[in-house]
Amino acid sequence: MIDDVERILYTEDQINNMCDELADKIRKDYSGRELIFVCMLKGSVLFFSDLVRKVGLPCRLEFMEVSSYGSGTVSTGKINIKKDIGCDIAGKDVLIVEDIVDTGNTLFYIKDYLEGRSPASVKICTLFDKPLRRQKPVSADYSGCVVDDQFIVGFGLDYDERYRYLPYVGVLRPEVYSS
Ligand code: IMP
Ligand code: MG
C-alpha cells in the first residue's frame, strides 16, 4: 500500500469478484443482442477493460469524456462533453460503464443525451455507487457496491489525476488534501 492511502476499502481480489458478478449478469441479459459499451473516461477505464473481457459477448466499444469536476473533490454540477462517441446508436443497446455514481449529475445528463439518439435501450453499469450524495434521480441497472459518503481513489478513480493506477481502492490520508 502506498503512503498516501490511509486504508484499503476494496482489495484487488474483491474488485475482481465484483467485476465477475457484474459481467455474469450482463452476459445473461444481453446475449444475442447488439451491445455497445460506452466507457466514461477516464475513471472507468480499468473497470471497463476488465468488464468487457469478462462479459465476452460480441460488442462495440465506445468512449466518452465529460468534465463535471473541477480539481479536487468538489463537483461543479455543469457537464461538458469533451469527447463524444463515434458511431450511430439508433436501434442498438447501449450500456454506459461508469466508475462511480455520486451526485448523479453526470449520468443524468449523459443518459438523456444518448437516449435522444434513438437507441433500443440505454442502461448504466457502475462499479461503485454513493446513493447518499445523489442530487439527480439516477439509478444504476448494474452496481458493484454501495460506498459511504467518502472520497475514494484507485482502480481508475483519481484525486487530481493521481492514484488511478492503483489495483485496489482506498481512502487517502487527510494530509493529502491539504498539501
Ligand atoms: P457525479 O456527476 O457527481 O455523479 O460524479 C461522477 C464522477 O465524479 C465520477 O465519474 C468520478 O469521476 C467522480 N467521483 C465521484 N466520487 C468520486 C470519488 O469518491 N473518488 C474519485 N472520483 C469520484
Ligand atoms: Mg474523476
mmCIF file of C-alpha atoms and ligand atoms in Angstrom:
data_model
loop_
_atom_site.group_PDB
_atom_site.id
_atom_site.type_symbol
_atom_site.label_atom_id
_atom_site.label_comp_id
_atom_site.label_asym_id
_atom_site.label_seq_id
_atom_site.Cartn_x
_atom_site.Cartn_y
_atom_site.Cartn_z
ATOM 1 C CA MET A 1 0.000 0.000 0.000
ATOM 2 C CA ILE A 2 1.358 3.458 -0.866
ATOM 3 C CA ASP A 3 1.909 6.053 1.889
ATOM 4 C CA ASP A 4 -0.858 8.438 0.779
ATOM 5 C CA VAL A 5 -3.503 5.753 1.274
ATOM 6 C CA GLU A 6 -4.801 5.552 4.854
ATOM 7 C CA ARG A 7 -6.953 2.462 4.434
ATOM 8 C CA ILE A 8 -7.783 -0.077 1.717
ATOM 9 C CA LEU A 9 -11.545 -0.464 1.221
ATOM 10 C CA TYR A 10 -11.527 -2.999 -1.620
ATOM 11 C CA THR A 11 -8.631 -5.283 -2.449
ATOM 12 C CA GLU A 12 -7.701 -6.330 -5.965
ATOM 13 C CA ASP A 13 -9.390 -9.714 -5.337
ATOM 14 C CA GLN A 14 -12.594 -8.151 -4.075
ATOM 15 C CA ILE A 15 -12.771 -5.849 -7.081
ATOM 16 C CA ASN A 16 -12.134 -8.780 -9.396
ATOM 17 C CA ASN A 17 -15.038 -10.683 -7.811
ATOM 18 C CA MET A 18 -17.323 -7.670 -8.158
ATOM 19 C CA CYS A 19 -16.413 -7.437 -11.852
ATOM 20 C CA ASP A 20 -17.102 -11.184 -12.312
ATOM 21 C CA GLU A 21 -20.567 -10.868 -10.776
ATOM 22 C CA LEU A 22 -21.480 -7.829 -12.859
ATOM 23 C CA ALA A 23 -20.201 -9.496 -16.041
ATOM 24 C CA ASP A 24 -22.271 -12.638 -15.390
ATOM 25 C CA LYS A 25 -25.454 -10.588 -15.093
ATOM 26 C CA ILE A 26 -24.695 -8.519 -18.199
ATOM 27 C CA ARG A 27 -23.849 -11.604 -20.261
ATOM 28 C CA LYS A 28 -27.199 -13.211 -19.377
ATOM 29 C CA ASP A 29 -29.189 -10.045 -20.100
ATOM 30 C CA TYR A 30 -27.576 -9.112 -23.415
ATOM 31 C CA SER A 31 -26.797 -12.420 -25.043
ATOM 32 C CA GLY A 32 -27.855 -12.375 -28.703
ATOM 33 C CA ARG A 33 -28.209 -8.578 -28.795
ATOM 34 C CA GLU A 34 -26.101 -5.852 -30.419
ATOM 35 C CA LEU A 35 -24.400 -4.271 -27.465
ATOM 36 C CA ILE A 36 -22.412 -1.041 -27.390
ATOM 37 C CA PHE A 37 -20.347 -0.450 -24.259
ATOM 38 C CA VAL A 38 -19.654 3.219 -23.546
ATOM 39 C CA CYS A 39 -16.614 3.878 -21.353
ATOM 40 C CA MET A 40 -16.791 7.105 -19.349
ATOM 41 C CA LEU A 41 -13.219 8.366 -19.446
ATOM 42 C CA LYS A 42 -11.043 8.480 -17.583
ATOM 43 C CA GLY A 43 -12.275 6.994 -14.325
ATOM 44 C CA SER A 44 -13.899 3.846 -15.689
ATOM 45 C CA VAL A 45 -11.057 2.778 -17.964
ATOM 46 C CA LEU A 46 -9.669 -0.020 -15.749
ATOM 47 C CA PHE A 47 -13.125 -1.289 -14.819
ATOM 48 C CA PHE A 48 -14.243 -1.097 -18.470
ATOM 49 C CA SER A 49 -11.353 -3.146 -19.811
ATOM 50 C CA ASP A 50 -11.906 -5.873 -17.217
ATOM 51 C CA LEU A 51 -15.667 -5.866 -17.686
ATOM 52 C CA VAL A 52 -15.822 -6.160 -21.492
ATOM 53 C CA ARG A 53 -13.387 -9.069 -21.426
ATOM 54 C CA LYS A 54 -15.300 -10.832 -18.671
ATOM 55 C CA VAL A 55 -18.680 -10.330 -20.396
ATOM 56 C CA GLY A 56 -17.165 -11.854 -23.517
ATOM 57 C CA LEU A 57 -20.080 -11.067 -25.875
ATOM 58 C CA PRO A 58 -19.507 -9.627 -29.362
ATOM 59 C CA CYS A 59 -19.811 -5.896 -28.809
ATOM 60 C CA ARG A 60 -18.613 -2.465 -29.861
ATOM 61 C CA LEU A 61 -16.502 -0.274 -27.569
ATOM 62 C CA GLU A 62 -17.054 3.472 -27.500
ATOM 63 C CA PHE A 63 -15.578 6.222 -25.347
ATOM 64 C CA MET A 64 -16.897 9.462 -23.912
ATOM 65 C CA GLU A 65 -15.186 12.074 -21.833
ATOM 66 C CA VAL A 66 -17.058 14.696 -19.889
ATOM 67 C CA SER A 67 -15.896 17.220 -17.365
ATOM 68 C CA SER A 68 -18.051 17.657 -14.296
ATOM 69 C CA TYR A 69 -15.414 18.062 -11.643
ATOM 70 C CA GLY A 70 -13.063 20.968 -11.218
ATOM 71 C CA SER A 71 -9.875 19.977 -9.491
ATOM 72 C CA GLY A 72 -10.084 18.151 -6.183
ATOM 73 C CA THR A 73 -13.184 16.523 -4.727
ATOM 74 C CA VAL A 74 -15.946 19.041 -5.456
ATOM 75 C CA SER A 75 -18.320 18.632 -8.419
ATOM 76 C CA THR A 76 -19.209 21.767 -10.326
ATOM 77 C CA GLY A 77 -22.501 20.194 -11.457
ATOM 78 C CA LYS A 78 -22.017 21.512 -15.007
ATOM 79 C CA ILE A 79 -21.477 18.804 -17.623
ATOM 80 C CA ASN A 80 -19.378 19.495 -20.687
ATOM 81 C CA ILE A 81 -18.811 16.813 -23.369
ATOM 82 C CA LYS A 82 -15.094 16.805 -24.227
ATOM 83 C CA LYS A 83 -15.224 13.653 -26.339
ATOM 84 C CA ASP A 84 -18.327 12.077 -27.859
ATOM 85 C CA ILE A 85 -18.954 8.515 -29.066
ATOM 86 C CA GLY A 86 -18.091 7.900 -32.704
ATOM 87 C CA CYS A 87 -20.976 5.797 -34.019
ATOM 88 C CA ASP A 88 -24.688 5.745 -34.700
ATOM 89 C CA ILE A 89 -26.504 4.082 -31.785
ATOM 90 C CA ALA A 90 -30.004 4.088 -33.328
ATOM 91 C CA GLY A 91 -31.693 0.754 -32.638
ATOM 92 C CA LYS A 92 -28.752 -0.529 -30.565
ATOM 93 C CA ASP A 93 -28.496 -1.499 -26.901
ATOM 94 C CA VAL A 94 -26.172 0.873 -25.069
ATOM 95 C CA LEU A 95 -24.531 0.182 -21.715
ATOM 96 C CA ILE A 96 -22.806 3.130 -20.067
ATOM 97 C CA VAL A 97 -19.883 1.989 -17.909
ATOM 98 C CA GLU A 98 -19.003 4.356 -15.069
ATOM 99 C CA ASP A 99 -16.537 4.154 -12.180
ATOM 100 C CA ILE A 100 -18.802 5.737 -9.584
ATOM 101 C CA VAL A 101 -22.184 7.456 -9.455
ATOM 102 C CA ASP A 102 -22.014 10.267 -6.938
ATOM 103 C CA THR A 103 -24.382 13.267 -7.252
ATOM 104 C CA GLY A 104 -25.799 11.698 -10.414
ATOM 105 C CA ASN A 105 -25.296 14.937 -12.357
ATOM 106 C CA THR A 106 -23.037 13.348 -14.993
ATOM 107 C CA LEU A 107 -25.166 10.325 -15.808
ATOM 108 C CA PHE A 108 -28.484 12.163 -15.567
ATOM 109 C CA TYR A 109 -27.255 14.367 -18.381
ATOM 110 C CA ILE A 110 -25.426 11.705 -20.422
ATOM 111 C CA LYS A 111 -28.208 9.118 -20.281
ATOM 112 C CA ASP A 112 -30.694 11.691 -21.542
ATOM 113 C CA TYR A 113 -28.231 12.814 -24.228
ATOM 114 C CA LEU A 114 -27.737 9.250 -25.529
ATOM 115 C CA GLU A 115 -31.465 8.441 -25.334
ATOM 116 C CA GLY A 116 -32.009 11.369 -27.686
ATOM 117 C CA ARG A 117 -30.281 9.355 -30.447
ATOM 118 C CA SER A 118 -32.993 6.654 -30.659
ATOM 119 C CA PRO A 119 -31.135 3.629 -29.233
ATOM 120 C CA ALA A 120 -33.113 0.469 -28.395
ATOM 121 C CA SER A 121 -32.052 0.906 -24.753
ATOM 122 C CA VAL A 122 -29.611 2.802 -22.534
ATOM 123 C CA LYS A 123 -28.587 1.248 -19.235
ATOM 124 C CA ILE A 124 -25.975 2.064 -16.627
ATOM 125 C CA CYS A 125 -23.312 -0.169 -15.071
ATOM 126 C CA THR A 126 -21.278 1.325 -12.263
ATOM 127 C CA LEU A 127 -18.630 -0.268 -10.090
ATOM 128 C CA PHE A 128 -19.366 1.999 -7.107
ATOM 129 C CA ASP A 129 -22.463 3.883 -6.057
ATOM 130 C CA LYS A 130 -22.811 6.681 -3.492
ATOM 131 C CA PRO A 131 -26.620 6.993 -3.179
ATOM 132 C CA LEU A 132 -26.375 9.213 -0.092
ATOM 133 C CA ARG A 133 -24.921 12.026 -2.226
ATOM 134 C CA ARG A 134 -27.494 11.893 -5.036
ATOM 135 C CA GLN A 135 -28.823 15.214 -6.371
ATOM 136 C CA LYS A 136 -30.424 13.822 -9.546
ATOM 137 C CA PRO A 137 -32.647 10.725 -9.874
ATOM 138 C CA VAL A 138 -30.137 8.293 -11.388
ATOM 139 C CA SER A 139 -30.145 4.602 -10.564
ATOM 140 C CA ALA A 140 -27.693 2.079 -11.922
ATOM 141 C CA ASP A 141 -29.048 -1.040 -13.616
ATOM 142 C CA TYR A 142 -25.859 -2.881 -12.604
ATOM 143 C CA SER A 143 -23.995 -1.776 -9.492
ATOM 144 C CA GLY A 144 -20.892 -3.366 -7.950
ATOM 145 C CA CYS A 145 -21.293 -1.972 -4.456
ATOM 146 C CA VAL A 146 -22.551 0.941 -2.414
ATOM 147 C CA VAL A 147 -19.988 3.144 -0.672
ATOM 148 C CA ASP A 148 -20.477 5.674 2.135
ATOM 149 C CA ASP A 149 -20.124 9.385 1.632
ATOM 150 C CA GLN A 150 -16.343 9.393 1.428
ATOM 151 C CA PHE A 151 -13.857 10.153 -1.325
ATOM 152 C CA ILE A 152 -12.148 7.036 -2.685
ATOM 153 C CA VAL A 153 -9.218 6.542 -5.058
ATOM 154 C CA GLY A 154 -7.662 3.730 -7.067
ATOM 155 C CA PHE A 155 -8.748 1.312 -9.820
ATOM 156 C CA GLY A 156 -9.350 4.275 -12.146
ATOM 157 C CA LEU A 157 -10.613 6.729 -9.532
ATOM 158 C CA ASP A 158 -8.434 9.785 -9.054
ATOM 159 C CA TYR A 159 -7.758 12.710 -6.824
ATOM 160 C CA ASP A 160 -6.394 15.464 -9.066
ATOM 161 C CA GLU A 161 -5.402 12.860 -11.706
ATOM 162 C CA ARG A 162 -3.362 10.845 -9.202
ATOM 163 C CA TYR A 163 -3.844 7.270 -7.933
ATOM 164 C CA ARG A 164 -5.811 5.932 -10.947
ATOM 165 C CA TYR A 165 -3.219 3.184 -11.471
ATOM 166 C CA LEU A 166 -3.679 1.560 -8.063
ATOM 167 C CA PRO A 167 -5.040 -2.004 -8.355
ATOM 168 C CA TYR A 168 -7.056 -1.543 -5.118
ATOM 169 C CA VAL A 169 -9.456 1.143 -3.847
ATOM 170 C CA GLY A 170 -8.788 3.104 -0.702
ATOM 171 C CA VAL A 171 -9.217 6.350 1.188
ATOM 172 C CA LEU A 172 -6.480 8.970 1.329
ATOM 173 C CA ARG A 173 -4.843 10.389 4.426
ATOM 174 C CA PRO A 174 -6.395 13.768 5.290
ATOM 175 C CA GLU A 175 -2.945 15.435 4.911
ATOM 176 C CA VAL A 176 -3.014 14.656 1.150
ATOM 177 C CA TYR A 177 -5.962 17.008 0.607
ATOM 178 C CA SER A 178 -4.383 19.875 2.482
ATOM 179 C CA SER A 179 -0.945 19.605 0.856
HETATM 180 P P1 IMP B 1 -21.370 12.765 -10.368
HETATM 181 O O1 IMP B 1 -21.703 13.549 -11.597
HETATM 182 O O2 IMP B 1 -21.379 13.623 -9.138
HETATM 183 O O3 IMP B 1 -22.231 11.524 -10.196
HETATM 184 O O4 IMP B 1 -19.870 12.368 -10.472
HETATM 185 C C1 IMP B 1 -19.399 11.324 -11.197
HETATM 186 C C2 IMP B 1 -17.894 11.408 -11.357
HETATM 187 O O5 IMP B 1 -17.262 12.065 -10.254
HETATM 188 C C3 IMP B 1 -17.297 10.034 -11.392
HETATM 189 O O6 IMP B 1 -17.277 9.533 -12.695
HETATM 190 C C4 IMP B 1 -15.917 10.264 -10.834
HETATM 191 O O7 IMP B 1 -15.027 10.602 -11.884
HETATM 192 C C5 IMP B 1 -16.059 11.431 -9.896
HETATM 193 N N1 IMP B 1 -16.135 10.982 -8.490
HETATM 194 C C6 IMP B 1 -17.231 10.945 -7.696
HETATM 195 N N2 IMP B 1 -16.939 10.461 -6.467
HETATM 196 C C7 IMP B 1 -15.619 10.152 -6.502
HETATM 197 C C8 IMP B 1 -14.715 9.571 -5.532
HETATM 198 O O8 IMP B 1 -15.043 9.226 -4.388
HETATM 199 N N3 IMP B 1 -13.432 9.426 -5.942
HETATM 200 C C9 IMP B 1 -12.997 9.777 -7.198
HETATM 201 N N4 IMP B 1 -13.801 10.297 -8.122
HETATM 202 C C10 IMP B 1 -15.108 10.487 -7.778
HETATM 203 MG MG MG B 2 -12.862 11.669 -11.896
#
